[in-house]
XYZ file of C-alpha atoms in Angstrom:
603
model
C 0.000 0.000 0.000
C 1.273 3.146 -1.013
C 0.544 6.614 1.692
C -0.470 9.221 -0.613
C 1.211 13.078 0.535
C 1.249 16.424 -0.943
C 3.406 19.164 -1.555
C 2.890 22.140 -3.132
C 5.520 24.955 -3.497
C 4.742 28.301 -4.903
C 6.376 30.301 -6.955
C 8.679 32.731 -4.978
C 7.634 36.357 -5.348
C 10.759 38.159 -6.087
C 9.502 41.547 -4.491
C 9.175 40.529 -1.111
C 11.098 42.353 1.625
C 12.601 41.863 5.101
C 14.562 38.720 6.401
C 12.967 35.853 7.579
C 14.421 35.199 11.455
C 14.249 31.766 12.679
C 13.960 30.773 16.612
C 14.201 26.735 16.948
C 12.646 25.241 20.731
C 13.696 21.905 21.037
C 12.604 19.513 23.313
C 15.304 16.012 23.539
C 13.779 12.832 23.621
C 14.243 9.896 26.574
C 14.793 6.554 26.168
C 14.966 6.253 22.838
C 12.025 6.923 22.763
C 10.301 8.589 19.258
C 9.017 11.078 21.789
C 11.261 14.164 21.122
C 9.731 17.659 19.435
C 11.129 20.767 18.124
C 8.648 24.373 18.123
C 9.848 26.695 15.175
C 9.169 30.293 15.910
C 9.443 33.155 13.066
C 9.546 36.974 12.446
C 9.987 39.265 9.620
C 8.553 38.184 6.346
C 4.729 38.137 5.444
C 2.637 35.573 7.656
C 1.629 33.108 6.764
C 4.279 30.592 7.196
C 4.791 27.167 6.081
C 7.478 24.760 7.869
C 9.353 21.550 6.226
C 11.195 18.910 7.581
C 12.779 16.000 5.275
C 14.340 14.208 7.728
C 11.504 14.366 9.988
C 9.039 13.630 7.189
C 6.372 16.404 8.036
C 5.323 19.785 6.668
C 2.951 22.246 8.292
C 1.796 25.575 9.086
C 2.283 25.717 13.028
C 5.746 25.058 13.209
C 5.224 22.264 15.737
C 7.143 19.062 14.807
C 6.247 15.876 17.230
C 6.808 11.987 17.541
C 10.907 12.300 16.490
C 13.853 10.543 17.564
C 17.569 11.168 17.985
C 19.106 13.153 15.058
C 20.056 16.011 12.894
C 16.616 17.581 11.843
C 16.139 20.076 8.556
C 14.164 23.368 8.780
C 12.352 25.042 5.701
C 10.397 27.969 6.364
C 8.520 30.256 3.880
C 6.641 32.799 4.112
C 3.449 33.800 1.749
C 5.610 35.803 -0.685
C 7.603 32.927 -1.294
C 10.712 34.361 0.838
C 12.836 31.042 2.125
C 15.096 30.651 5.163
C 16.854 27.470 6.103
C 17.801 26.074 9.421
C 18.404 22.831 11.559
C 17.831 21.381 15.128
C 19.724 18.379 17.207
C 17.911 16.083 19.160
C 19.511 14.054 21.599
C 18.959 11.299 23.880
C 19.285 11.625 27.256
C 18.940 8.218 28.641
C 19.393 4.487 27.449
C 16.624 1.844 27.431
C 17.161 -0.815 30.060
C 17.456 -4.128 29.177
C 16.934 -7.477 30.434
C 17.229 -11.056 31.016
C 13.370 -13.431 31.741
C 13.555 -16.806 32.815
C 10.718 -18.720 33.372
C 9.717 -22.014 35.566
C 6.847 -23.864 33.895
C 3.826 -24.965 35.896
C 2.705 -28.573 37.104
C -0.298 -28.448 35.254
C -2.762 -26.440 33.068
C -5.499 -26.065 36.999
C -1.929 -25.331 39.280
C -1.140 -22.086 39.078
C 3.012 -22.554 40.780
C 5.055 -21.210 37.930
C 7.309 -18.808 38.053
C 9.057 -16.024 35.527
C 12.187 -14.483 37.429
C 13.946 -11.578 35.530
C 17.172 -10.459 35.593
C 18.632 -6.570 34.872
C 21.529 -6.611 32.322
C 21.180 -2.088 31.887
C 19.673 0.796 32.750
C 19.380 2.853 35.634
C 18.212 0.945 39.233
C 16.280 1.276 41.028
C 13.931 -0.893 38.457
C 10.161 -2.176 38.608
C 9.321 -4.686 36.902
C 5.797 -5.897 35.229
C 3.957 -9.081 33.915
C 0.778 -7.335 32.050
C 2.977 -5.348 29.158
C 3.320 -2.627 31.341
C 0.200 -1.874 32.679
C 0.979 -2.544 36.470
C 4.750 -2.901 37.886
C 6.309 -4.737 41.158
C 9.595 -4.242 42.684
C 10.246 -8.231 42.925
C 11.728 -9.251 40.172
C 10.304 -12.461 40.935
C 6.693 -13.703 39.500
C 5.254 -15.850 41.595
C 1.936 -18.345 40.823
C 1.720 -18.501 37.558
C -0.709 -20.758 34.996
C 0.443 -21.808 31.485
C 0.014 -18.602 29.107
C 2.755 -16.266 27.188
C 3.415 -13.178 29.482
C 4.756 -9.938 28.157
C 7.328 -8.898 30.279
C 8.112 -5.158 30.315
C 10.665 -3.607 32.892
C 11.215 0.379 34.204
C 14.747 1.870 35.533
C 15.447 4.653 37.855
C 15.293 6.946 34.874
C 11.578 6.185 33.970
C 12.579 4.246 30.487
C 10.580 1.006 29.962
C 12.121 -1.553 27.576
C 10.631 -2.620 24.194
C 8.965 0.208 22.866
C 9.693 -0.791 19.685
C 9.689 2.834 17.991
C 11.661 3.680 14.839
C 13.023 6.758 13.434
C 10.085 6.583 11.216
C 7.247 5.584 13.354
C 6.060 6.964 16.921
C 6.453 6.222 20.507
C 2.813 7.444 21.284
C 1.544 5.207 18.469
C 3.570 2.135 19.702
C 4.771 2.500 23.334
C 3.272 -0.707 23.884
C 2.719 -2.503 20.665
C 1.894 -6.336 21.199
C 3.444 -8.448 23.941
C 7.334 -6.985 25.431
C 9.724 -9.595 25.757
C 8.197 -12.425 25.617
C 7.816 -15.352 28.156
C 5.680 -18.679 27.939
C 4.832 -21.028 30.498
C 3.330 -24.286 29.235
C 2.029 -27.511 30.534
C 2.374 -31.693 29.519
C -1.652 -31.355 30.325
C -4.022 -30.403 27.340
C -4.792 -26.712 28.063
C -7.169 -24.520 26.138
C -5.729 -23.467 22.632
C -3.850 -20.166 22.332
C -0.947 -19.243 19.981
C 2.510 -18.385 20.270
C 3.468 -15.299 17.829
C 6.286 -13.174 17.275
C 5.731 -9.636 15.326
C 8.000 -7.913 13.458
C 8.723 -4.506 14.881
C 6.560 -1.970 13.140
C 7.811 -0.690 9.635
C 7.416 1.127 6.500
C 6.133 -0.843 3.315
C 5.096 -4.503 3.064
C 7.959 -5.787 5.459
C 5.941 -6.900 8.201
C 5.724 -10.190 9.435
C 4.112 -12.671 12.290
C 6.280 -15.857 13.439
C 4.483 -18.753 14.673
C 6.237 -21.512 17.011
C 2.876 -23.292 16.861
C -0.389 -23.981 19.225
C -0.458 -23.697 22.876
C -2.964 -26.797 24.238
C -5.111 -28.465 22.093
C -4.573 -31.010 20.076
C -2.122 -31.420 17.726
C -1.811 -31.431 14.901
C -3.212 -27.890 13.949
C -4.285 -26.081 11.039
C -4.208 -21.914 10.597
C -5.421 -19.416 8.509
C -4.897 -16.095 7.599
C -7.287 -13.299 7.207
C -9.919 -15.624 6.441
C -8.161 -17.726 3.852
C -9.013 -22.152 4.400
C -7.201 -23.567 6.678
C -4.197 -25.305 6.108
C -0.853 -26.448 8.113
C 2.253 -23.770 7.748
C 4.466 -24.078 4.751
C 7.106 -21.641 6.785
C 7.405 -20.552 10.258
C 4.958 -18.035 9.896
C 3.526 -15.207 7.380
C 5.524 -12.781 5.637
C 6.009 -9.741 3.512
C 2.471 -8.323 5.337
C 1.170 -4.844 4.532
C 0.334 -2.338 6.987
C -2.866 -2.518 8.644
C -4.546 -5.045 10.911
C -4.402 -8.608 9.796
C -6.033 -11.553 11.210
C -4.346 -15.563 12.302
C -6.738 -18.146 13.390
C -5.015 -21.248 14.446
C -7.615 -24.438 14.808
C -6.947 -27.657 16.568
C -7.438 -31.598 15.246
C -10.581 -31.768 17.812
C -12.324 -28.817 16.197
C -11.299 -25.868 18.755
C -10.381 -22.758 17.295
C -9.112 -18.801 18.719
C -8.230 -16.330 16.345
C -5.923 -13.209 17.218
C -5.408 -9.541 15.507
C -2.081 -7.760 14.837
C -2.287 -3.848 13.681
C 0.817 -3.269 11.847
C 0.906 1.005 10.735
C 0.473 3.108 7.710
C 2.724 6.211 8.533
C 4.838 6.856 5.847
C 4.309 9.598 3.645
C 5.220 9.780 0.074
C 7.229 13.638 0.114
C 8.786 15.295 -3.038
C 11.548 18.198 -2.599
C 11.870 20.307 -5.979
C 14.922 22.348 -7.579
C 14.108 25.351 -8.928
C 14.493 26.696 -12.928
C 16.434 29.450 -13.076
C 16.325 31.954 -16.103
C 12.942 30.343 -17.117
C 15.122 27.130 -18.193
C 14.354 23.441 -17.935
C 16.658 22.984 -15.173
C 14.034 22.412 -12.508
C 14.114 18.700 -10.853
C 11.660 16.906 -8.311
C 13.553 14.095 -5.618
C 10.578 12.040 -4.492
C 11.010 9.870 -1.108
C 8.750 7.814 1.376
C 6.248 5.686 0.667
C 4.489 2.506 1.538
C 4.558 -0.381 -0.532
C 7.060 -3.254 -1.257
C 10.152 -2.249 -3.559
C 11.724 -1.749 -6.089
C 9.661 1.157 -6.944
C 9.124 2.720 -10.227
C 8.435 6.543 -10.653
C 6.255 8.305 -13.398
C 6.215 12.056 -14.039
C 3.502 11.978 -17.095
C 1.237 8.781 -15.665
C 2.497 6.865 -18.625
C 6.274 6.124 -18.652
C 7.829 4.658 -15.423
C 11.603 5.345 -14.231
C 13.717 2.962 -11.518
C 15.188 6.754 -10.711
C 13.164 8.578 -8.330
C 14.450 12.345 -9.496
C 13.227 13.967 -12.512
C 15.143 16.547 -13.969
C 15.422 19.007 -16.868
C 11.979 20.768 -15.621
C 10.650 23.600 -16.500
C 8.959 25.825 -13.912
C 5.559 24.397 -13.332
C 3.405 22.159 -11.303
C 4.358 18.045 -12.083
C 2.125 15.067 -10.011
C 4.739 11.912 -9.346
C 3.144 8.851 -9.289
C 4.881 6.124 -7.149
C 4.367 2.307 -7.981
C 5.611 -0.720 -6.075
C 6.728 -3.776 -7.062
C 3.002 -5.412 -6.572
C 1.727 -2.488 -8.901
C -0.054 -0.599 -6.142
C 0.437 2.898 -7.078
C 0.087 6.722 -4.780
C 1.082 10.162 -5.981
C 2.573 13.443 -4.279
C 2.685 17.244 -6.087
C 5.473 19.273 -6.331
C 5.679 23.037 -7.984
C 9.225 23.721 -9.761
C 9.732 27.521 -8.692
C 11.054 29.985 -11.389
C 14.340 31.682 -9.236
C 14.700 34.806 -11.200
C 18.376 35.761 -11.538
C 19.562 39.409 -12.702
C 20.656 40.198 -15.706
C 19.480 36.742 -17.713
C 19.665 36.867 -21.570
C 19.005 34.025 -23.102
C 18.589 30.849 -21.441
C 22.475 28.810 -21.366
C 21.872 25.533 -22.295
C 24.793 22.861 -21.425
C 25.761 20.022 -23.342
C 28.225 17.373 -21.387
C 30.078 15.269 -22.423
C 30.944 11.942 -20.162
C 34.506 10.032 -20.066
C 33.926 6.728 -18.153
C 35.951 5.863 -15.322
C 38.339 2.897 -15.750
C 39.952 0.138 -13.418
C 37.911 1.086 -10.574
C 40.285 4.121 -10.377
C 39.220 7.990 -10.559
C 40.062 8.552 -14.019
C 36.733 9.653 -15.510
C 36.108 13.385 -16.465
C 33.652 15.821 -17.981
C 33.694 18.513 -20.896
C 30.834 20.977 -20.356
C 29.944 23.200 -23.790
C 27.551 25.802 -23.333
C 25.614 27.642 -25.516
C 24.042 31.189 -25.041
C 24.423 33.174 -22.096
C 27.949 35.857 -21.801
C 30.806 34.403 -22.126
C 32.692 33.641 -20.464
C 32.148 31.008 -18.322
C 33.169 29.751 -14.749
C 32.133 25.709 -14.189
C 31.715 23.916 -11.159
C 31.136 20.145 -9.972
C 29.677 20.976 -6.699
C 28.061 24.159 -6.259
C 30.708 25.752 -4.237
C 33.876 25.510 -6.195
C 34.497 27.414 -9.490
C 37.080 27.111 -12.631
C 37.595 28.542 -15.730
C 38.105 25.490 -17.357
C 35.219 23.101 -18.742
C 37.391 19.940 -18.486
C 36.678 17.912 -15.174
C 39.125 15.319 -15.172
C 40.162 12.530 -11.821
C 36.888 11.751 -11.734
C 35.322 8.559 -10.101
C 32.155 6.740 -11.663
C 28.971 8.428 -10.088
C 26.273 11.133 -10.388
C 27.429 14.933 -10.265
C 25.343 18.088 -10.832
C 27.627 20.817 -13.340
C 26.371 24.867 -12.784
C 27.871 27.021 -15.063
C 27.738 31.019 -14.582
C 27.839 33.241 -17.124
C 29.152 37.066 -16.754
C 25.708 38.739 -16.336
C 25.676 36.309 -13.073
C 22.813 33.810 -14.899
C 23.520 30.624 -13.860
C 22.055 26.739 -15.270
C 22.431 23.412 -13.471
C 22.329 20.012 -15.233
C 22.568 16.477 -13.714
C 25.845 14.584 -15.172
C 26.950 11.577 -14.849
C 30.291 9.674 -14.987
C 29.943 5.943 -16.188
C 31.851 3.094 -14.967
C 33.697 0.749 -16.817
C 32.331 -2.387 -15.637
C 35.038 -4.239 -16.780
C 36.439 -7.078 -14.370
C 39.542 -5.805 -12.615
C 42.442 -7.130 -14.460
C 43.620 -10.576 -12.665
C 46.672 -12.234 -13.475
C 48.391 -15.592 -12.334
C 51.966 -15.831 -11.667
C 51.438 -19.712 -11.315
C 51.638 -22.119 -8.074
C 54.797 -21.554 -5.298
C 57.050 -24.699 -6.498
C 60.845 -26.070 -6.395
C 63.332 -27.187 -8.516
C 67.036 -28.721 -8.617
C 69.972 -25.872 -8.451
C 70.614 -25.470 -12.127
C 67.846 -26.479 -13.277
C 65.794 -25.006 -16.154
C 61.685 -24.395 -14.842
C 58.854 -22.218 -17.618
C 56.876 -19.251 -15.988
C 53.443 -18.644 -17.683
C 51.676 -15.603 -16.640
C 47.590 -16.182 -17.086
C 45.249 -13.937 -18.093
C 42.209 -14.790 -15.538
C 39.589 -12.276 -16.082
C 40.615 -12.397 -20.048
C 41.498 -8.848 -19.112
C 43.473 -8.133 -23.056
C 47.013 -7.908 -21.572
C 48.935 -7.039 -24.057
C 52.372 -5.969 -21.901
C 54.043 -8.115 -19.071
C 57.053 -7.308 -17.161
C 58.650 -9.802 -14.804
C 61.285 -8.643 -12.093
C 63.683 -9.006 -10.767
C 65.275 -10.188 -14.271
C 68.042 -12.197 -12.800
C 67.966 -15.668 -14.445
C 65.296 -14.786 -17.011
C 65.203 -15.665 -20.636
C 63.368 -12.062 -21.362
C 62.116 -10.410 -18.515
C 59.174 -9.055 -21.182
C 58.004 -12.327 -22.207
C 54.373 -13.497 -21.208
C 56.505 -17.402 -20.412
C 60.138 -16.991 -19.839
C 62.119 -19.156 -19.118
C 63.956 -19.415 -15.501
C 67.270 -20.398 -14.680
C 67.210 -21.317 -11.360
C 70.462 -20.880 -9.403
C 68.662 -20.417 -5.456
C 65.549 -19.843 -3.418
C 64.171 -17.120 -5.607
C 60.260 -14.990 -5.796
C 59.537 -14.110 -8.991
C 56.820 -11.041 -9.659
C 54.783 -10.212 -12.772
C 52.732 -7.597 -13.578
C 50.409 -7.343 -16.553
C 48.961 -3.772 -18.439
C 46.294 -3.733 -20.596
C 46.216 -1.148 -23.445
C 43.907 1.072 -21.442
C 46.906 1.472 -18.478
C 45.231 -1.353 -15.707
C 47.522 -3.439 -14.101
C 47.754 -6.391 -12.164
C 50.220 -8.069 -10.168
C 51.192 -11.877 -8.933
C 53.726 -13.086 -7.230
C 55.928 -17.249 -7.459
C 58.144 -18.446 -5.014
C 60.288 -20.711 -6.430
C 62.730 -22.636 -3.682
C 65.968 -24.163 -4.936
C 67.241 -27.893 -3.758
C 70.823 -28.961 -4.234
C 69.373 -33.057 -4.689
C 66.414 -34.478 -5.767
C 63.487 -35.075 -4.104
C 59.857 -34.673 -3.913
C 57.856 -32.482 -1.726
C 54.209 -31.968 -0.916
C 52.869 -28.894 1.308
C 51.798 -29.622 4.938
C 48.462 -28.063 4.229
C 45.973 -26.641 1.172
C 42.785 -25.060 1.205
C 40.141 -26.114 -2.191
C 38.227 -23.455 -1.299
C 37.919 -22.171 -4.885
C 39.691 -19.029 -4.592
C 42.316 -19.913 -6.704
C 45.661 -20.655 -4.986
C 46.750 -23.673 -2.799
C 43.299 -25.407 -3.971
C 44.794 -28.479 -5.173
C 47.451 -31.050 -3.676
C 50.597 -31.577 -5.551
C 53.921 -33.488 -5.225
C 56.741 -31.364 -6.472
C 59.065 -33.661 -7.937
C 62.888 -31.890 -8.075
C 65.504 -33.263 -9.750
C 63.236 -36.925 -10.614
C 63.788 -38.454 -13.508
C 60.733 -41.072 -13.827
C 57.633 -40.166 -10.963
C 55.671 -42.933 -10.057
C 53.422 -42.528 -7.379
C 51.433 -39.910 -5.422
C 48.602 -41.591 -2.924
C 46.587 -39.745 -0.111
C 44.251 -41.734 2.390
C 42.461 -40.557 5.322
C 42.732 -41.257 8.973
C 41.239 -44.743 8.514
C 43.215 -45.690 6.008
C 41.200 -45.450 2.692
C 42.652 -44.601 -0.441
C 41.086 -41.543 -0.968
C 43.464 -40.041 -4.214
C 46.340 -41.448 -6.899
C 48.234 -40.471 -9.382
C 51.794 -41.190 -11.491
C 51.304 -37.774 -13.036
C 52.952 -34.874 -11.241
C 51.054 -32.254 -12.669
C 47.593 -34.022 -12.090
C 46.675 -32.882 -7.918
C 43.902 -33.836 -5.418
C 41.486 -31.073 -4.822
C 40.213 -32.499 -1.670
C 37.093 -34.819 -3.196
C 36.616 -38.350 -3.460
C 34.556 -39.281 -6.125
C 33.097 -35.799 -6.626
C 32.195 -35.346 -2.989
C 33.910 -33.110 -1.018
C 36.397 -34.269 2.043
C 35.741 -33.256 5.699
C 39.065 -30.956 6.743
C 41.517 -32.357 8.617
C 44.522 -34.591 8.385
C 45.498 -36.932 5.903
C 48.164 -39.101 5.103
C 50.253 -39.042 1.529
C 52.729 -41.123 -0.302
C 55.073 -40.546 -3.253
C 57.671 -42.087 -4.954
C 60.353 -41.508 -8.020
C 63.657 -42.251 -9.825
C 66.083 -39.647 -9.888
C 68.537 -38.788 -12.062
C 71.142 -41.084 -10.973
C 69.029 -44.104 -10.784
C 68.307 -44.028 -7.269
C 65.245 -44.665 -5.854
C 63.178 -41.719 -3.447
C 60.278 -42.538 -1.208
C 58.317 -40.041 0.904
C 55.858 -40.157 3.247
C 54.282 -37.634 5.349
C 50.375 -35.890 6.806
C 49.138 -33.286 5.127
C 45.781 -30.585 6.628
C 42.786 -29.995 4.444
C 41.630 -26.494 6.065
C 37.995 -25.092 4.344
C-alpha cells in the first residue's frame, strides 16, 4: 500500500522584503524513545508561514514538529511571498533503554497455578520495577510468583523512567507504539491439554510490506493444527509463519485436530508519507528537478512524471517551472502520488537561457580517471564551471573523476547561472587478474617455464617480470627461468587502457632431488593452494602420489605430477583435517626416493 502526501511549493515572489528570522525550541527525547519535538518560531517576512522537515518527514503551518527521535533535523520555512530561510535542530537522547534477562519455571499443570518467571537486569538505571501485564501494572520483585500456562509480556522500568521494548523507529512513533503487542516475551506451558492459544512473534513496526508474524505453533489443544490467515481455508504452515504483510490489521486463526479454534489480531501502521523536494528553474530554463522519497509499498519502486512512462530513478530533472504530479508504484503495482511546484528563481541580468551540453569520459579500473567537458551555448561568455556548487574554474574539463552522479552549474558574466545532472559511467570491466602460477621447487641449475595467465581475459597485451636475474626475457608473457637459489619471482600485466595487475611465485631451490608436498591446502575455490601436488625436483621417472584418510582409505592417486587432489573423493567433497600421503620416483642417478608424510585440508 502506497501513503499518498502532498506538496505544493509556490512560486517565490521576487519583491518581497525583510529577512525571515528563525527561533528553533527543542525539546530532547528519553529513552529512545520517538518522543522528542522541536517548536519553530518566526519573524519578519509576510505571515503566513509554512514549515518543512525531510528528515523528519512532516510539513505544516504551526511550526510544531512531534513523535521524532535522535538526530540532525532540517528546517524550511517560507513565508506567503515565497521568501525562504533554512535552518536545523539536534535532538539528543538523554537516557538508554534498560534491558533485560526473563527466565521462566513452567507450571505442574494447566489447573496449578506454581510457575514462576524471574527476571534479571543486564542495563539501565536501578532502582527498576518490573511488570507481567505489558506494562500496565509494575512490582519491585523481580520475581513472578503463581503462575498458569500462558505467554506473558514482560516489560521492565529503571530509575530513569525508560521502559524496555517500545519498539519505535526513526520513522514511526512512541505514542503510536509504546506498547505494541506483547514486550519480551515469556511462555509457560504444561504436559496437560490446556485450552488453545498461539505463540506469535511480530516484526517490529515498519514502512512498506515488510511486516511479518512468526508462529512456534499452538499452545494446548490437540495437535496437529491447522491456521489461517485473514480468512483464507485452513491449512498447516508451509514456513514458520507469514511474511512480507502490509500495513494494517491482519487476522491468524489457528484451529486444533478436535475442532477448537481462537483467532488473534495484529495492527501493523500506515505512517509513511510519500514527500517530493523540488529544484528550482532558473532563467525560465528546464533545469528544474523533483527528488521524491517515502512511501508505503514493497520495492523496487518505479516513478512516473507523465502517468504513462515509469523510471527505476526517483528524481526527474530538466523541468521547467511548473506544477508536475509523481506517481509512485511498487513492485506489486499498487500505485500513490505526491505534487510538487518547480519555482522559477529569477536571476539578474538573464539573456538568453544557457543551455549545457556534457560530455561523459567513463571511469576505468575502478580508479578515478573519468572526467567531464561541459559546452555551453548562449548566455555571456565567459564562463566559470563547477562540480559541486561551491567551487568554481575557468576550465570546462573535469578530469580525476570517479564513476557516479554529479550536478555541473555554469555562470555566465551577467551572473545567470544553469544546473544540469551529469553523470560519470563506470567501466564495468572485471579488474584485471593475473596468475603468476603455483609456489614450487626445482634442482639448483635447473631449467623451470613461468606462464603468466590472463584470468579475467582482461586483453594484456604488456608483461614485465622482475627481478630479471635468471630470465630468458624479462618481457616475455613465459620466460624461461634459470634457477640458481631460493628465488620470488613477480609479474605484472597492463592492458592497453593502463590497468595493471600483479602476482607473485616463489620458487625454492634444492641442491638433490626429491619430492615435496605442502603440509596443508585449502580447495576453497579461490584460486591458490586449492589443489594437492607433489613437487618432484631433480626426478627423472615419478611414479606414485597416494593420499588416504585417517582410517586408512585410499582416498586419491596419481603417477602424473602435474595431475593434484582437490580435496574430493569421487566428486564429494572431504571433511578438513589430516590426511596421510605417499610418493615415490627415480632420480637422475638411478636411485630410488620414497616419501611419506600428513598433510591438513583447512575449508
Amino acid at each position: 500500500m502506497v501513503t499518498i502526501g502532498i506538496l505544493l511549493l509556490m512560486a517565490e515572489n521576487c519583491n518581497a522584503q525583510g529577512p525571515l528570522s528563525v527561533t528553533v525550541t527543542p525539546t530532547n527525547p528519553i529513552c529512545q524513545y520517538n518522543n522528542g519535538s522541536f517548536v519553530v518560531s518566526v519573524t519578519g517576512g509576510t505571515p503566513p508561514y509554512s514549515y518543512l522537515s525531510n528528515v523528519a518527514q512532516q510539513s505544516n503551518t504551526t511550526g510544531i514538529f512531534t513523535n521524532l527521535a535522535a538526530g540532525v533535523f532540517d528546517i524550511i520555512v517560507s513565508d506567503a511571498a515565497g521568501l525562504q530561510t533554512t535552518s536545523s535542530v539536534t535532538l539528543t537522547n538523554t537516557n538508554t533503554e534498560p534491558t533485560f534477562n526473563a527466565v521462566g519455571a513452567d507450571p505442574t499443570g494447566c489447573n496449578t497455578n506454581d510457575g514462576t518467571i524471574t527476571v534479571t537486569p543486564l542495563s539501565g538505571l536501578p532502582p527498576y520495577e518490573y511488570s507481567i501485564d505489558n506494562g500496565t501494572t509494575f512490582q519491585n520483585s523481580n520475581i513472578f510468583f503463581h503462575l498458569g500456562p500462558g505467554t506473558y509480556g514482560i516489560f521492565m522500568k529503571d530509575g530513569n523512567g525508560c521502559i524496555t521494548a517500545p519498539w519505535s523507529t526513526p520513522t514511526t512513533s512512541y505514542a503510536d507504539f509504546e506498547y505494541f503487542g506483547f514486550g519480551n516475551e515469556v511462555n509457560l506451558s504444561s504436559s496437560h491439554v490446556c485450552l488453545l492459544g498461539l505463540e506469535p512473534l511480530l516484526a517490529d513496526p515498519g514502512c512498506g510490506n515488510v511486516n511479518f508474524i512468526e508462529i512456534f505453533g499452538g499452545i494446548g489443544g490437540t495437535a496437529p493444527y491447522t491456521f489461517s490467515l485473514d480468512g483464507t481455508p485452513f491449512a498447516a504452515l508451509t514456513q514458520d509463519g507469514y511474511y512480507f504483510l502490509s500495513p494494517g490489521k491482519h487476522t491468524v486463526d489457528i484451529k486444533d485436530n478436535g475442532g477448537l479454534e481462537t483467532s488473534y489480531t495484529y495492527n501493523f501502521p500506515t505512517n509513511c508519507p510519500v514527500l517530493a523536494s523540488t529544484q528550482g528553474a532558473s532563467c525560465g530554463l528546464k533545469n528544474g528537478s523533483i527528488t521524491v522519497t517515502g512511501g508505503n509499498g514493497f520495492g523496487p519502486f518505479a516513478y512516473s512524471i507523465d502517468g504513462i512512462h515509469f523510471q527505476a530513478s526517483n528524481m526527474f530533472g530538466g523541468l521547467a517551472a511548473g506544477s508536475y504530479t509523481i506517481i509512485v508504484k511498487d513492485v506489486n503495482g499498487v500505485t500513490g502520488s505526491v505534487t510538487g511546484s518547480v519555482t522559477t528563481t529569477v536571476t539578474t541580468g538573464c539573456p538568453s537561457g544557457m543551455v549545457l551540453t556534457i560530455n561523459p569520459t567513463a571511469a576505468t579500473c575502478g580508479a578515478a580517471n573519468g572526467g567531464l567537458t561541459v559546452t555551453v551555448t548562449n548566455g555571456v561568455p565567459p564562463y566559470r564551471y563547477s562540480i559541486d556548487g561551491v567551487n568554481f574554474q575557468d576550465s570546462n574539463t573535469f578530469d580525476s573523476l570517479a564513476g557516479g552522479n554529479y550536478t555541473v552549474t555554469v555562470k555566465d558574466t551577467s551572473g545567470a547561472s544553469s544546473v544540469e545532472p551529469a553523470t560519470v559511467p563506470v567501466d564495468v570491466t572485471p579488474p584485471p587478474k593475473v596468475f603468476a602460477g603455483d609456489d614450487t621447487a626445482v634442482q639448483i641449475n635447473q631449467s623451470l617455464l613461468l606462464q603468466a595467465v590472463d584470468v579475467n581475459n582482461s586483453g594484456f597485451t604488456s608483461y614485465r617480470w622482475s627481478p630479471a636475474q635468471g630470465l630468458s626475457n624479462p618481457s616475455s608473457q613465459d620466460p624461461t627461468a634459470l634457477i640458481r637459489g631460493n628465488i620470488t619471482y613477480f609479474v605484472t600485466a597492463t592492458t592497453p587502457e593502463g590497468c595493471a595487475g600483479m602476482d607473485s611465485i616463489v620458487i625454492k631451490a634444492f641442491a638433490f632431488a626429491d619430492i615435496i608436498v605442502p603440509n596443508a591446502f585449502t580447495p576453497n575455490g579461490d584460486g591458490h593452494n586449492d589443489v594437492l601436488r607433489a613437487i618432484a625436483v631433480g626426478m627423472k621417472e615419478f611414479r606414485y602420489f597416494t593420499v588416504f584418510n585417517r582410517w586408512g582409505q585410499q582416498v586419491f592417486t596419481t603417477s602424473n605430477p602435474s595431475v593434484g587432489w582437490d580435496g574430493t573423493l569421487k566428486g564429494a567433497p572431504m571433511l578438513p583435517g589430516a590426511y596421510v600421503w605417499m610418493a615415490g620416483g627415480v632420480d637422475y642417478t638411478g636411485k630410488t626416493v620414497q616419501r611419506r608424510g600428513v598433510v591438513i585440508m583447512i575449508r
